[in-house]
Amino acid sequence: MQKLIITAFIGMHFIFASSIKAESIILRSDAPEHHTVVPGDTLWGIAARFLKDPWRWPEVWNINRDQIKNPHKIYPGETIVLERLPDGPRLRLSHSEGDLRTIKLSPRIRVENDNNLPIPGISRTVIEPFLSQPLVIEKDGLDNAPYILGSSDGRVILSTGNTAYVTGLPSNQGRTWQIFRPGKPLLDPDKTNLILGYEAVYLGNVTVETFAETSTVTITRAKEEILKGDRLVAAPDIIFDNYMPHAPNFPVNGRIISVYGGVTEIGKDAIVTLNKGAEDGLEMGHVLAVYRRSQARSLKGDMIQLPDEKTGLVFVFRVFEKISYALVVQSTHSIKVLDAVKTP
């Protein structure tokens, strides 16, 4: 089984940055004075109790770029307290509602049962299935990958639990592999449909039973029909550091170029593909605003570009060189392919 490590985190002292003007951070009108963390909480959800824009919590908790990549953790049972001070609000961490001291976080030994795990930034159940599935390849990038020869009983379509035979499978890359099929090209609408890469379609997982010239595998998961000729890629050991949502500190002007998994409606929890990637400065944890781009025809018959209308937020969770995948974390209106994504 592939390894999925999800680390939760929060700021060192939970104090609003003194350099941020109070009026730039908008508290909710119904913000509570404190919140005790319970199993199932997420950092995004907790921030949403206090802030109008919950993705801004790294700003208000004075977390800098290094801390985002070297996170601290909070656990169920700990309490976040809101103070309304003359120079602006402040959040701090205490271990009980009666203990209003500011607590400096330090390493502690914990037995991590299901109810005592550090809370994630966003819901694990939404992100986990997609951490390793989207795969962007070059043209013909799977041509040299191991492939399925078929099964001993001549099945045309393979599914979960079936035994299959694979040729060209190396024995030094582990026993857990994923199955892909070459998919559609991903085009950049802002660069005359330049091909940014090809999206490989994720089909399922296999476990190797026997390595040989013709290896024997068991299909442990079949998301779609698996056929003779489908290709295998070694399952990665993915470490998702669950970086705090934070806005890029530079202008981003990109587009949603597709929706992942054949979904037709783009709303909250959908996975979308962006035409910006690592070479454009995007990184895991970036939050981008989605804007609808629309036109209207004038009385003279000309098409006029209307002002962009904000329709939601996306959270970038996987980044390739020219392409990124993002989770729709907020949707106030319908989101469509070719809508713009910008620095919020």
Coordinates of N, CA and C in Angstrom, one line a residue, residues 13-18 22 25 27 32-34 50-51 60-62 80-93 100-103:
H13 N 2.8 30.8 18.0 CA 2.2 31.4 19.2 C 0.8 31.8 18.9
F14 N 0.3 31.7 17.7 CA -1.1 32.0 17.4 C -1.4 33.5 17.7
I15 N -0.4 34.4 17.3 CA -0.6 35.8 17.6 C -0.7 36.5 16.2
F16 N -1.6 37.5 16.2 CA -1.7 38.3 15.0 C -0.5 39.1 14.8
A17 N -0.1 39.2 13.5 CA 1.1 39.9 13.2 C 0.9 41.4 13.5
S18 N 1.8 42.0 14.3 CA 1.6 43.4 14.6 C 1.7 44.3 13.5
A22 N -5.3 46.3 11.7 CA -6.5 45.6 12.2 C -7.6 45.6 11.2
I25 N -7.9 42.8 8.5 CA -8.4 41.4 8.8 C -9.8 41.6 9.4
L27 N -13.0 40.1 11.1 CA -13.6 39.0 11.9 C -15.0 38.8 11.5
P32 N -16.7 33.5 17.8 CA -16.8 33.2 19.3 C -15.5 33.7 20.0
E33 N -15.6 33.7 21.3 CA -14.5 34.1 22.1 C -13.4 33.0 22.2
H34 N -13.8 31.8 22.0 CA -12.9 30.7 22.1 C -13.5 29.5 21.4
F50 N -13.8 32.2 13.0 CA -13.3 33.5 13.5 C -13.2 34.6 12.3
L51 N -12.8 34.1 11.1 CA -12.4 35.1 10.1 C -13.4 35.0 8.9
V60 N -2.8 36.2 9.9 CA -3.2 36.7 11.2 C -2.5 35.9 12.4
W61 N -2.0 34.7 12.1 CA -1.2 34.0 13.2 C 0.3 34.2 13.0
N62 N 0.6 35.2 12.2 CA 2.0 35.6 12.1 C 2.9 34.5 11.7
I80 N -8.5 27.3 21.4 CA -8.1 28.6 20.7 C -8.9 29.7 21.2
V81 N -8.2 30.7 21.7 CA -8.9 31.9 22.4 C -8.7 33.1 21.6
L82 N -9.8 33.9 21.4 CA -9.8 35.2 20.7 C -9.8 36.3 21.7
E83 N -8.8 37.2 21.5 CA -8.7 38.4 22.3 C -9.0 39.6 21.4
R84 N -9.8 40.5 21.9 CA -10.0 41.8 21.1 C -9.3 42.9 21.8
L85 N -8.1 43.2 21.3 CA -7.2 44.2 21.9 C -7.3 45.6 21.1
P86 N -6.9 46.7 21.7 CA -7.0 48.0 21.0 C -6.2 48.0 19.7
D87 N -5.1 47.3 19.6 CA -4.3 47.3 18.4 C -4.7 46.2 17.4
G88 N -5.8 45.5 17.7 CA -6.3 44.5 16.9 C -6.5 43.2 17.6
P89 N -7.2 42.2 17.0 CA -7.5 41.0 17.6 C -6.2 40.1 17.7
R90 N -6.3 39.1 18.6 CA -5.2 38.2 18.8 C -5.8 36.8 19.1
L91 N -5.2 35.8 18.5 CA -5.6 34.4 18.9 C -4.4 33.8 19.6
R92 N -4.8 33.0 20.6 CA -3.8 32.2 21.3 C -4.3 30.9 21.7
L93 N -3.4 30.0 22.1 CA -3.7 28.6 22.4 C -3.6 28.4 23.8
L100 N -6.2 30.7 30.3 CA -6.1 31.7 29.2 C -4.6 32.2 29.0
R101 N -3.7 31.4 29.4 CA -2.3 31.8 29.2 C -1.9 31.5 27.7
T102 N -1.1 32.3 27.2 CA -0.5 32.0 25.8 C 0.4 30.8 26.0
I103 N 0.2 29.8 25.2 CA 1.0 28.6 25.3 C 2.0 28.5 24.2

